[in-house]
XYZ file of C-alpha atoms in Angstrom:
671
model
C -26.987 -77.084 -146.823
C -23.253 -76.094 -145.171
C -23.298 -74.546 -142.005
C -20.551 -71.464 -141.560
C -18.833 -71.225 -138.610
C -19.707 -68.269 -135.848
C -16.352 -66.758 -136.550
C -17.125 -66.145 -139.965
C -19.949 -63.637 -140.377
C -22.623 -64.272 -143.098
C -22.065 -62.073 -145.919
C -24.424 -59.111 -146.124
C -24.838 -58.852 -142.207
C -23.458 -55.820 -139.833
C -20.507 -57.080 -137.418
C -21.130 -56.800 -134.270
C -18.978 -54.292 -132.082
C -16.931 -55.556 -128.977
C -15.896 -52.798 -126.923
C -12.382 -52.286 -126.701
C -9.969 -50.817 -123.477
C -8.572 -48.587 -125.788
C -11.808 -46.830 -127.057
C -11.880 -43.080 -125.690
C -15.469 -43.352 -124.614
C -14.667 -46.474 -122.537
C -11.711 -44.776 -120.897
C -13.586 -41.401 -120.280
C -16.688 -43.298 -118.523
C -13.763 -45.727 -116.638
C -12.445 -42.498 -115.671
C -15.311 -40.770 -114.653
C -16.453 -43.743 -112.521
C -13.231 -43.800 -110.757
C -13.463 -40.210 -109.744
C -16.935 -40.861 -108.154
C -15.824 -43.914 -106.283
C -12.727 -41.810 -105.078
C -15.305 -39.059 -104.107
C -17.621 -41.402 -102.191
C -14.589 -43.020 -100.694
C -13.428 -39.846 -99.235
C -16.444 -38.493 -97.868
C -17.040 -41.934 -96.210
C -13.354 -41.655 -94.832
C -14.216 -38.287 -93.662
C -17.682 -39.240 -92.158
C -15.775 -42.259 -90.288
C -12.842 -39.881 -89.008
C -15.315 -37.295 -87.509
C -17.387 -40.053 -85.971
C -14.220 -41.294 -84.318
C -13.714 -37.921 -82.847
C -14.829 -37.101 -79.249
C -18.008 -35.884 -78.865
C -16.895 -32.171 -77.905
C -15.058 -32.374 -80.946
C -17.871 -33.376 -83.291
C -19.371 -30.094 -82.314
C -17.156 -27.883 -83.988
C -17.710 -26.933 -87.469
C -15.458 -27.557 -90.339
C -13.952 -25.156 -92.653
C -16.337 -26.222 -95.158
C -19.387 -26.017 -92.612
C -17.955 -22.140 -91.602
C -17.283 -21.131 -94.822
C -20.638 -22.287 -96.087
C -22.508 -20.602 -92.831
C -21.071 -17.348 -93.793
C -21.497 -17.318 -97.048
C -25.159 -17.618 -96.583
C -25.399 -15.235 -94.024
C -23.619 -12.948 -96.228
C -26.510 -13.603 -98.464
C -29.172 -12.932 -96.485
C -27.642 -10.161 -94.969
C -27.548 -8.769 -98.813
C -31.086 -9.845 -99.144
C -32.053 -8.025 -96.097
C -30.407 -5.129 -96.567
C -31.791 -4.675 -100.057
C -35.367 -5.717 -98.943
C -35.379 -2.787 -96.004
C -33.871 -0.122 -98.609
C -37.008 -0.724 -100.432
C -39.643 -1.647 -97.997
C -38.428 1.925 -95.840
C -39.750 4.987 -97.324
C -38.970 8.559 -96.938
C -41.822 10.016 -94.663
C -43.158 13.587 -94.644
C -41.659 15.798 -91.915
C -43.243 14.419 -88.653
C -45.029 16.464 -86.147
C -42.292 17.448 -83.868
C -41.591 19.734 -86.873
C -44.749 21.683 -86.012
C -44.280 23.790 -83.329
C -46.804 23.278 -80.077
C -46.166 24.743 -76.618
C -45.057 22.735 -73.622
C -46.941 23.586 -70.551
C -45.446 23.701 -66.826
C -47.767 23.092 -63.872
C -47.214 23.581 -60.237
C -47.904 20.581 -57.670
C -51.545 20.899 -58.009
C -51.701 19.878 -61.359
C -53.979 22.498 -62.671
C -52.378 25.765 -61.769
C -50.203 26.990 -64.833
C -46.520 27.914 -64.126
C -45.275 28.577 -67.558
C -45.640 27.984 -71.366
C -42.756 27.412 -73.682
C -42.093 25.132 -76.717
C -42.747 27.792 -79.486
C -40.442 26.759 -82.076
C -37.902 30.203 -82.689
C -37.205 29.532 -86.404
C -36.007 31.422 -89.446
C -35.166 29.196 -92.053
C -32.239 30.429 -94.713
C -30.873 29.097 -97.923
C -27.608 27.637 -98.466
C -26.294 30.728 -99.939
C -26.536 33.224 -96.564
C -24.942 30.784 -94.935
C -21.117 31.452 -95.027
C -18.937 28.565 -96.456
C -17.060 29.191 -92.873
C -19.801 28.182 -90.963
C -20.901 25.243 -93.125
C -16.711 23.874 -92.945
C -17.111 24.724 -89.149
C -20.360 22.617 -89.027
C -18.876 19.591 -90.745
C -15.610 20.138 -88.880
C -17.578 19.610 -85.860
C -19.984 17.027 -86.825
C -19.541 14.797 -89.536
C -15.677 15.279 -91.139
C -16.748 12.576 -93.760
C -19.859 14.342 -94.791
C -18.665 15.553 -98.329
C -17.709 11.548 -98.708
C -20.138 9.654 -97.645
C -23.393 8.589 -98.910
C -25.776 9.226 -95.842
C -24.353 6.801 -93.387
C -20.552 6.356 -92.276
C -20.430 3.052 -90.754
C -16.860 3.046 -90.545
C -16.885 6.157 -88.371
C -20.122 4.704 -86.278
C -17.947 1.621 -85.543
C -15.271 3.312 -84.742
C -17.019 5.826 -82.543
C -18.445 2.707 -80.553
C -14.936 1.612 -80.264
C -14.016 4.748 -78.717
C -16.462 5.255 -76.190
C -15.974 1.726 -75.207
C -12.730 2.486 -74.292
C -13.392 5.911 -72.885
C -10.829 7.818 -74.753
C -13.357 10.338 -75.717
C -10.880 13.502 -74.690
C -12.042 16.634 -72.597
C -13.746 19.188 -74.500
C -14.899 16.664 -77.604
C -17.441 14.689 -75.927
C -18.135 10.979 -76.519
C -18.163 10.328 -80.269
C -21.816 9.847 -81.449
C -21.133 8.284 -85.017
C -23.778 9.699 -86.732
C -23.454 12.107 -89.786
C -25.145 15.103 -90.530
C -27.504 13.346 -92.802
C -28.766 10.717 -90.261
C -28.993 13.735 -87.605
C -31.241 15.906 -90.162
C -33.414 12.970 -90.535
C -33.662 12.515 -87.097
C -34.601 16.114 -86.573
C -36.828 16.288 -89.601
C -38.513 12.831 -90.217
C -37.862 10.595 -87.010
C -37.864 11.080 -83.061
C -35.158 11.354 -80.665
C -35.541 7.997 -79.318
C -32.957 5.570 -78.577
C -34.196 2.510 -80.038
C -32.949 0.000 -82.722
C -36.314 0.325 -84.786
C -35.620 4.307 -85.021
C -32.018 3.838 -85.551
C -32.607 1.354 -88.510
C -34.781 3.396 -90.246
C -32.536 6.475 -89.771
C -29.629 4.321 -91.504
C -32.152 3.854 -94.574
C -33.833 7.003 -94.812
C -30.340 8.797 -94.636
C -29.274 6.711 -97.677
C -32.239 7.218 -99.501
C -32.166 10.996 -98.724
C -28.327 11.224 -99.699
C -29.525 9.905 -103.098
C -32.419 12.368 -103.472
C -30.752 15.812 -102.273
C -27.586 17.480 -102.654
C -25.044 17.795 -99.861
C -25.559 21.499 -99.984
C -29.449 21.329 -99.170
C -29.211 18.290 -96.572
C -26.376 20.788 -94.783
C -29.055 23.595 -95.043
C -31.742 21.497 -93.619
C -29.432 20.105 -90.833
C -28.697 23.872 -89.881
C -32.163 24.862 -90.183
C -33.472 21.943 -87.928
C -30.911 21.830 -85.109
C -31.021 23.583 -81.565
C -28.518 26.013 -80.556
C -29.580 26.898 -76.608
C -31.605 29.932 -75.741
C -34.582 28.467 -77.322
C -33.009 29.184 -80.754
C -33.663 26.658 -83.439
C -31.720 27.060 -86.641
C -29.096 28.821 -87.504
C -30.045 32.116 -88.254
C -31.833 32.497 -84.742
C -28.859 31.438 -83.264
C -26.926 33.841 -84.967
C -29.338 36.914 -83.532
C -29.434 34.750 -79.847
C -25.733 34.533 -79.668
C -24.169 37.818 -81.712
C -26.946 39.587 -82.303
C -26.531 39.584 -86.476
C -27.761 37.728 -89.427
C -26.324 34.383 -90.172
C -24.589 35.589 -93.176
C -22.601 38.213 -91.209
C -21.261 35.602 -88.827
C -17.327 35.567 -88.757
C -14.889 32.332 -88.916
C -14.606 32.458 -85.175
C -18.252 33.145 -84.399
C -19.285 30.273 -86.970
C -17.079 27.885 -85.367
C -18.715 28.631 -81.530
C -21.955 27.970 -82.931
C -20.567 24.784 -84.528
C -19.660 23.740 -81.157
C -23.113 24.479 -79.598
C -24.576 21.467 -81.859
C -23.138 19.077 -79.349
C -24.075 20.596 -76.251
C -26.218 23.911 -76.549
C -27.011 24.419 -72.684
C -23.378 23.307 -71.300
C -21.142 25.335 -73.606
C -23.360 28.379 -73.441
C -20.156 30.185 -71.767
C -22.487 33.213 -70.571
C -24.439 30.705 -68.314
C -22.592 27.741 -67.715
C -20.360 27.023 -65.013
C -16.440 27.500 -65.282
C -15.655 23.987 -66.124
C -18.248 23.703 -68.828
C -16.686 27.347 -70.369
C -13.396 25.584 -70.430
C -14.974 22.451 -71.997
C -17.044 24.627 -74.711
C -13.928 26.485 -75.485
C -11.708 23.184 -76.012
C -14.473 22.290 -78.243
C -14.002 25.296 -80.251
C -10.364 24.654 -80.787
C -11.299 20.947 -81.917
C -13.354 22.567 -84.194
C -11.348 24.891 -85.805
C -8.232 22.585 -85.766
C -10.183 20.058 -87.853
C -10.695 22.672 -90.321
C -7.144 23.114 -90.839
C -6.574 19.208 -90.912
C -9.620 19.108 -93.553
C -7.913 22.269 -95.789
C -10.771 24.269 -95.086
C -8.403 26.770 -92.963
C -4.746 27.960 -93.496
C -2.884 27.316 -90.284
C -1.759 30.734 -90.047
C -5.281 32.065 -89.807
C -6.338 29.874 -87.250
C -3.678 30.804 -85.113
C -4.860 34.266 -85.318
C -8.366 33.698 -83.859
C -9.765 34.369 -80.736
C -12.542 33.062 -78.783
C -15.500 35.009 -79.686
C -17.421 36.098 -76.621
C -21.363 35.896 -77.230
C -24.045 38.231 -76.003
C -25.103 37.811 -72.447
C -28.951 35.894 -73.170
C -31.887 38.271 -73.983
C -35.111 37.937 -71.881
C -37.423 34.783 -72.596
C -41.034 36.107 -73.180
C -43.492 34.453 -71.151
C -40.936 33.510 -68.325
C -40.901 36.645 -66.158
C -40.722 36.624 -62.276
C -39.610 32.955 -60.775
C -41.341 30.981 -63.982
C -38.127 31.171 -66.257
C -36.101 29.640 -63.018
C -37.902 26.922 -62.128
C -38.536 25.992 -65.874
C -35.324 26.054 -66.020
C -34.636 23.669 -62.777
C -37.290 21.221 -65.055
C -35.619 20.908 -68.132
C -32.238 20.584 -67.084
C -33.706 17.594 -64.588
C -35.146 16.304 -67.576
C -32.105 16.398 -69.725
C -29.540 15.563 -66.726
C -31.498 12.332 -65.801
C -31.800 11.212 -69.717
C -35.682 11.276 -69.807
C -35.862 13.821 -72.636
C -32.929 15.004 -74.543
C -32.895 18.786 -74.826
C -34.227 18.431 -78.570
C -37.060 16.965 -77.574
C -37.950 18.969 -74.683
C -37.869 22.077 -76.788
C -39.765 20.650 -79.730
C -43.020 21.140 -77.237
C -45.865 19.645 -76.490
C -45.164 18.104 -73.583
C -47.539 18.656 -69.950
C -45.277 18.647 -66.963
C -46.135 18.526 -63.509
C -43.748 20.038 -61.532
C -43.547 19.398 -57.226
C -43.437 23.130 -56.596
C -45.857 24.222 -54.414
C -47.522 27.733 -55.707
C -48.389 28.502 -51.915
C -44.566 28.502 -50.384
C -43.105 29.789 -53.781
C -45.670 32.866 -53.635
C -44.195 32.820 -49.719
C -40.483 32.935 -50.518
C -40.360 35.578 -52.941
C -42.445 37.397 -50.484
C -40.603 36.701 -47.775
C -37.230 38.092 -50.081
C -39.149 41.326 -51.012
C -40.619 42.019 -47.198
C -37.066 41.259 -45.496
C -34.411 42.324 -47.980
C -35.721 44.263 -50.922
C -37.397 47.234 -49.173
C -34.600 47.609 -47.006
C -32.235 48.293 -49.881
C -31.650 51.812 -50.872
C -29.327 51.786 -53.923
C -29.597 55.893 -54.506
C -28.612 56.201 -51.016
C -26.345 53.649 -50.589
C -24.705 52.841 -53.851
C -21.500 51.048 -52.393
C -23.036 48.671 -50.694
C -27.292 48.414 -51.704
C -26.423 47.570 -55.566
C -26.223 44.353 -57.114
C -27.443 42.663 -53.815
C -28.386 38.973 -54.555
C -30.282 36.270 -53.073
C -30.180 32.307 -53.525
C -32.778 30.042 -52.224
C -34.187 26.790 -51.889
C -36.840 24.954 -50.089
C -36.932 21.032 -49.853
C -39.670 18.422 -48.255
C -36.973 16.330 -46.338
C -39.424 13.148 -46.724
C -39.756 13.124 -50.295
C -36.679 15.118 -51.742
C -39.194 17.065 -53.746
C -37.778 20.695 -54.241
C -41.521 22.724 -53.021
C -40.067 26.675 -53.979
C -36.522 28.312 -55.115
C -35.681 31.850 -55.508
C -33.555 32.167 -58.449
C -33.340 35.995 -58.775
C -35.690 39.230 -58.810
C -36.972 38.319 -62.040
C -35.907 35.444 -64.824
C -36.704 38.668 -67.393
C -34.191 40.878 -66.543
C -31.527 38.389 -64.984
C -31.832 35.572 -66.744
C -29.257 33.444 -64.247
C -30.678 31.037 -61.639
C -28.844 31.928 -58.386
C -30.422 28.989 -56.741
C -28.151 26.542 -58.734
C -25.171 28.383 -59.206
C -21.813 26.742 -57.222
C -19.630 29.936 -56.960
C -20.891 31.035 -53.500
C -18.917 30.013 -50.317
C -21.374 28.796 -47.642
C -19.207 29.228 -44.513
C -20.027 28.338 -41.297
C -23.077 26.697 -42.814
C -21.010 23.406 -43.093
C -20.206 23.179 -39.353
C -22.757 20.617 -39.206
C -21.437 18.343 -41.549
C -18.120 18.434 -39.662
C -20.487 17.564 -36.388
C -21.932 14.878 -38.259
C -18.610 13.242 -39.716
C -17.200 13.542 -35.964
C -20.354 11.465 -34.620
C -20.388 9.057 -37.487
C -18.358 6.078 -36.254
C -15.426 5.856 -33.375
C -13.715 9.208 -33.776
C -11.522 10.491 -30.878
C -10.252 14.126 -30.397
C -5.785 14.259 -31.035
C -6.007 13.603 -27.036
C -7.959 10.587 -27.206
C -10.882 11.555 -25.906
C -14.390 10.268 -28.027
C -16.041 12.823 -30.186
C -19.273 13.700 -28.546
C -21.798 16.566 -29.017
C -20.343 17.247 -25.643
C -16.487 16.770 -26.178
C -14.565 19.790 -25.148
C -12.635 21.761 -27.270
C -10.109 25.084 -26.923
C -12.231 27.567 -28.310
C -9.780 31.034 -28.136
C -9.419 32.562 -31.154
C -6.461 32.465 -33.623
C -5.207 28.791 -32.559
C -3.122 27.132 -34.789
C -4.911 23.647 -36.072
C -3.003 20.267 -35.083
C -2.366 17.593 -37.803
C -3.916 19.358 -40.685
C -2.138 19.251 -44.073
C -1.784 22.984 -44.260
C -1.168 25.778 -41.812
C -3.949 27.335 -40.561
C -5.336 29.357 -38.035
C -8.556 30.550 -38.164
C -9.899 33.839 -35.465
C -13.778 33.766 -34.166
C -15.866 36.357 -34.911
C -14.846 39.863 -33.161
C -11.760 37.841 -32.131
C -13.755 36.652 -28.938
C -11.575 33.884 -26.923
C -13.725 31.181 -25.383
C -11.674 28.782 -23.321
C -12.590 25.563 -23.142
C -16.170 24.967 -24.813
C -18.216 21.726 -25.835
C -18.781 21.105 -29.608
C -22.809 22.027 -28.850
C -21.820 25.258 -27.269
C -19.123 25.610 -30.462
C -22.292 25.314 -32.578
C -24.320 27.880 -30.771
C -21.905 30.140 -31.092
C -20.112 29.421 -34.572
C -16.708 28.938 -32.708
C -14.157 28.651 -36.071
C -11.082 27.274 -33.686
C -13.204 24.387 -32.406
C -14.454 23.078 -35.934
C -11.070 23.632 -37.464
C -9.820 21.343 -35.322
C -12.291 18.758 -34.885
C -12.776 18.454 -38.787
C -8.909 17.872 -38.410
C -8.933 15.037 -36.060
C -11.784 13.476 -37.513
C -10.121 13.567 -40.870
C -10.791 15.735 -43.501
C -11.241 13.137 -46.323
C -13.795 11.749 -44.334
C -15.342 15.070 -43.614
C -15.602 15.359 -47.366
C -17.244 11.996 -47.829
C -19.694 12.785 -45.245
C -20.610 15.813 -47.111
C -21.424 14.026 -50.329
C -23.109 11.432 -48.482
C -25.488 14.098 -47.162
C -25.914 15.513 -50.358
C -23.148 17.821 -51.670
C -22.382 16.752 -54.892
C -18.597 15.579 -55.250
C -17.719 17.914 -57.974
C -18.827 20.830 -56.067
C -15.281 23.289 -55.512
C -13.603 23.699 -52.014
C -14.058 20.389 -50.910
C -10.206 19.476 -51.302
C -8.906 17.548 -48.125
C -5.421 19.044 -48.835
C -6.724 22.233 -47.501
C -7.354 22.524 -43.786
C -9.624 25.763 -44.157
C -12.177 23.094 -45.583
C -13.704 22.382 -42.493
C -15.124 26.067 -41.900
C -17.358 26.226 -45.386
C -14.740 27.013 -48.255
C -17.129 24.727 -50.442
C -19.551 26.307 -52.775
C -22.750 23.923 -53.103
C -25.689 25.746 -54.584
C -28.442 26.579 -52.190
C -30.542 23.649 -53.668
C -27.702 21.178 -52.668
C -27.183 22.975 -49.284
C -31.173 22.559 -48.560
C -30.533 18.776 -49.788
C -27.666 18.240 -47.088
C -30.107 19.792 -44.200
C -33.124 17.833 -45.226
C -31.370 14.852 -44.939
C -30.537 15.833 -41.529
C -34.094 16.440 -40.840
C -35.291 12.983 -42.445
C -33.111 11.420 -39.646
C -30.082 10.542 -41.879
C -31.899 9.398 -44.537
C -31.006 10.965 -48.341
C -33.009 12.027 -51.350
C -31.704 13.523 -54.375
C -33.320 16.871 -55.110
C -35.996 16.512 -57.751
C -38.709 19.057 -59.272
C -40.784 16.677 -61.743
C -44.346 14.882 -60.622
C -45.713 13.595 -63.670
C -44.665 13.943 -67.395
C -47.431 13.597 -69.887
C -47.719 14.147 -73.900
C -51.524 14.821 -74.852
C -52.290 12.886 -78.266
C -51.031 9.317 -77.368
C -47.432 9.335 -78.071
C -45.325 7.167 -75.812
C -44.113 9.059 -72.705
C -40.675 8.349 -71.368
C -40.722 6.871 -67.820
C -39.628 9.559 -64.917
C -36.569 8.431 -62.515
C -37.266 6.716 -59.391
C -36.047 8.365 -56.243
C -34.854 6.111 -53.375
C -33.582 7.082 -49.933
C -29.913 6.222 -49.036
C -28.781 5.986 -45.571
C -26.195 9.060 -45.323
C -25.588 8.839 -41.806
C -26.696 6.799 -38.815
C -30.367 8.168 -37.237
C -28.540 8.773 -34.013
C -25.599 10.660 -35.604
C -28.668 12.471 -37.856
C -30.773 13.391 -34.629
C -27.992 14.077 -32.484
C -27.037 17.226 -35.282
C -30.684 18.226 -35.133
C -30.737 18.453 -31.416
C -27.132 20.717 -31.630
C -28.976 22.975 -33.920
C -32.031 23.160 -32.159
C -30.304 25.213 -29.810
C -28.740 27.472 -32.652
C -32.032 28.466 -33.267
C -32.448 29.595 -29.364
C -32.058 32.981 -27.679
C -28.344 32.450 -27.252
C -27.937 30.830 -30.468
C -26.903 32.735 -33.859
C -30.014 32.114 -35.203
C -32.002 33.571 -32.484
C -34.231 35.226 -35.397
C -35.214 32.049 -36.505
C -37.761 31.978 -33.125
C -40.160 33.889 -34.720
C -41.565 30.632 -36.439
C -43.087 30.400 -32.770
C -42.330 26.493 -33.542
C -39.456 24.207 -32.862
C -36.892 24.462 -35.598
C -33.027 23.812 -36.294
C -30.347 25.813 -38.236
C -27.246 27.312 -38.786
C -25.925 30.678 -39.893
C -22.974 31.017 -41.884
C -20.509 33.874 -43.370
C -17.542 34.160 -45.168
C -14.223 36.352 -45.043
C -14.735 39.835 -45.776
C -18.325 38.935 -45.505
C -18.756 38.443 -49.220
C -21.460 35.883 -48.482
C -23.769 35.298 -46.090
C -26.003 31.925 -45.379
C -28.795 30.586 -43.167
C -29.731 26.717 -43.367
C -32.646 25.419 -41.254
C -35.593 22.946 -41.352
C -38.628 21.431 -39.558
C -39.622 17.881 -40.115
C -41.750 18.959 -42.712
C -39.246 21.496 -44.291
C -35.784 22.034 -45.268
C -34.955 25.496 -46.367
C -31.130 27.012 -47.527
C -31.112 31.069 -48.509
C -27.468 32.871 -49.334
C -26.764 36.456 -49.783
C -24.171 38.062 -51.941
C -23.132 41.028 -54.100
C -21.338 40.558 -56.994
C -19.951 42.482 -60.426
C -22.449 42.475 -63.009
C -19.429 42.477 -65.712
C -16.982 40.267 -64.123
C -19.040 38.148 -61.764
C -16.595 39.091 -58.767
C -17.928 38.766 -55.221
C -18.287 41.895 -53.564
C -18.480 42.813 -49.549
C -21.700 43.104 -48.017
C -20.628 45.161 -45.440
C -23.086 47.761 -45.116
C -26.110 46.419 -47.135
C -29.230 47.708 -46.378
C -27.667 50.140 -43.788
C -26.130 47.021 -41.484
C -22.583 47.133 -40.492
C -22.018 43.552 -41.495
C -24.684 40.707 -42.051
């Protein structure tokens, strides 16, 4: 038997395979292993480098971590969006779409003052709304309406940015960012609550509504549910309230004005708003029309030919006759102005509102006007003096700031303008206590260096030129009486113009203005320009409520409280009720200053003072009379510790609202 060399395989056996470095599979395995090793080495090197960094630097994420995190957030956001879109349903129209009354009560909480809130709505189809009106509304409220999918995220971000920059132009208002679809959804399905939950629901429901309804249906729904002011819900009732026609007959200019009202119905009503608000309304109207041109809805030539369409005067509102309408208006303006309730929520109804108005005092106020003035007027015998006579009045509790009574006019049903809140009648010499308070507050001196007190002497001759004022001014005293040297106390008793014209300039007109604002006169009131020397004698035009508030501050020893008319706000049914604002006091002037003014004003209500008639109260009181040039307005403002009241008397042309002289009114040579 022979042995074969292992180098020679046995015949018939399978030869073994030794891998060759040139084998393709081997090369691939080696390359893959090499790549893994290199990646592992790089990772190890990166970790080592990161561990070598300072601690604060290791807290900064790498670009890989950042990109990964952003991608994760994006995916989560998409998932959340899809989930919410599927989960948030389009609900049935909410209960606010059902008419309910709002009941207003006197301060006792049981005596009903007024009942409002029935929705005045007459829905119309899109075919009954002129195309020009539709285009005007789109221009005013949502210029991307026909392009967006129910929401406009770019517009919302742009509006937020512009509001933060504070560049919203006058007349345009702040940018809201909500589309017409979102506003329609809010009106019909949701609430007016400014919460994140409501806004999120609004967004997703709007997306679904845009998918389920056509643009014309959405626009018609929006116009039929929106509030236009004057208790008009929907475009049809608005067309009747402002122009006395059906919506289908509105002109282009009229439709643009109604579109303007959607942003601020009460403020932009040019027949009842202030001159400043009228300017804003007209500016907004122009903004709407210019937008129609830029969007291709209106030719420039036609735009240039349009003039502002004056609406009708407001028509009487049923159920608000007598003083009720004036009182309700004050309450509504307060709730809207303080942000407690927006106009749409308030007008939708369902609220129980207890006011601060005291029924006994309110009735006494009305009775006093009738017995002291109305009964003395004889328009037939004296048509040139006893016609168009109007009274503005308000009473405030000095200790709390509550408005307890108001006289806004003879009857809201026949005169739907609240004279107690208007700011266009000069208050004349009732401003002199403010001049005095400014002089007593701090360390002020006359032009001759004498410290100003209630006993400081001034030259009281009529027609003296004011020294040191910004403008030339030589006021005459009533009946041109020369008083010679008199104290500030005596000058207040006799209402000596020459004395207080100079005293106010000695104090500094800017300080007089500042004192007026601290006492309660709004800083927006016309006629308080320190650039005019005449400011000291009452060119300011505060409302009766404003003036009563300033005198209430004197009665409250210098502590001012902004007047307020709502004690309690409730909504039967258990729904959430917004919180009413507080009523903090603030020190307007020092107690010694306020009490010194009161002491002087008590002398005015004396047998030798201009307020002698107030002695009929048979109790201590303080006050001041005030008349203006040509007897175009007359005032008395006074107070006891428990009550401050201001009453203004004036005449005006019912069409132009120009002031008319009071000479001869009630048979008196002058008021």
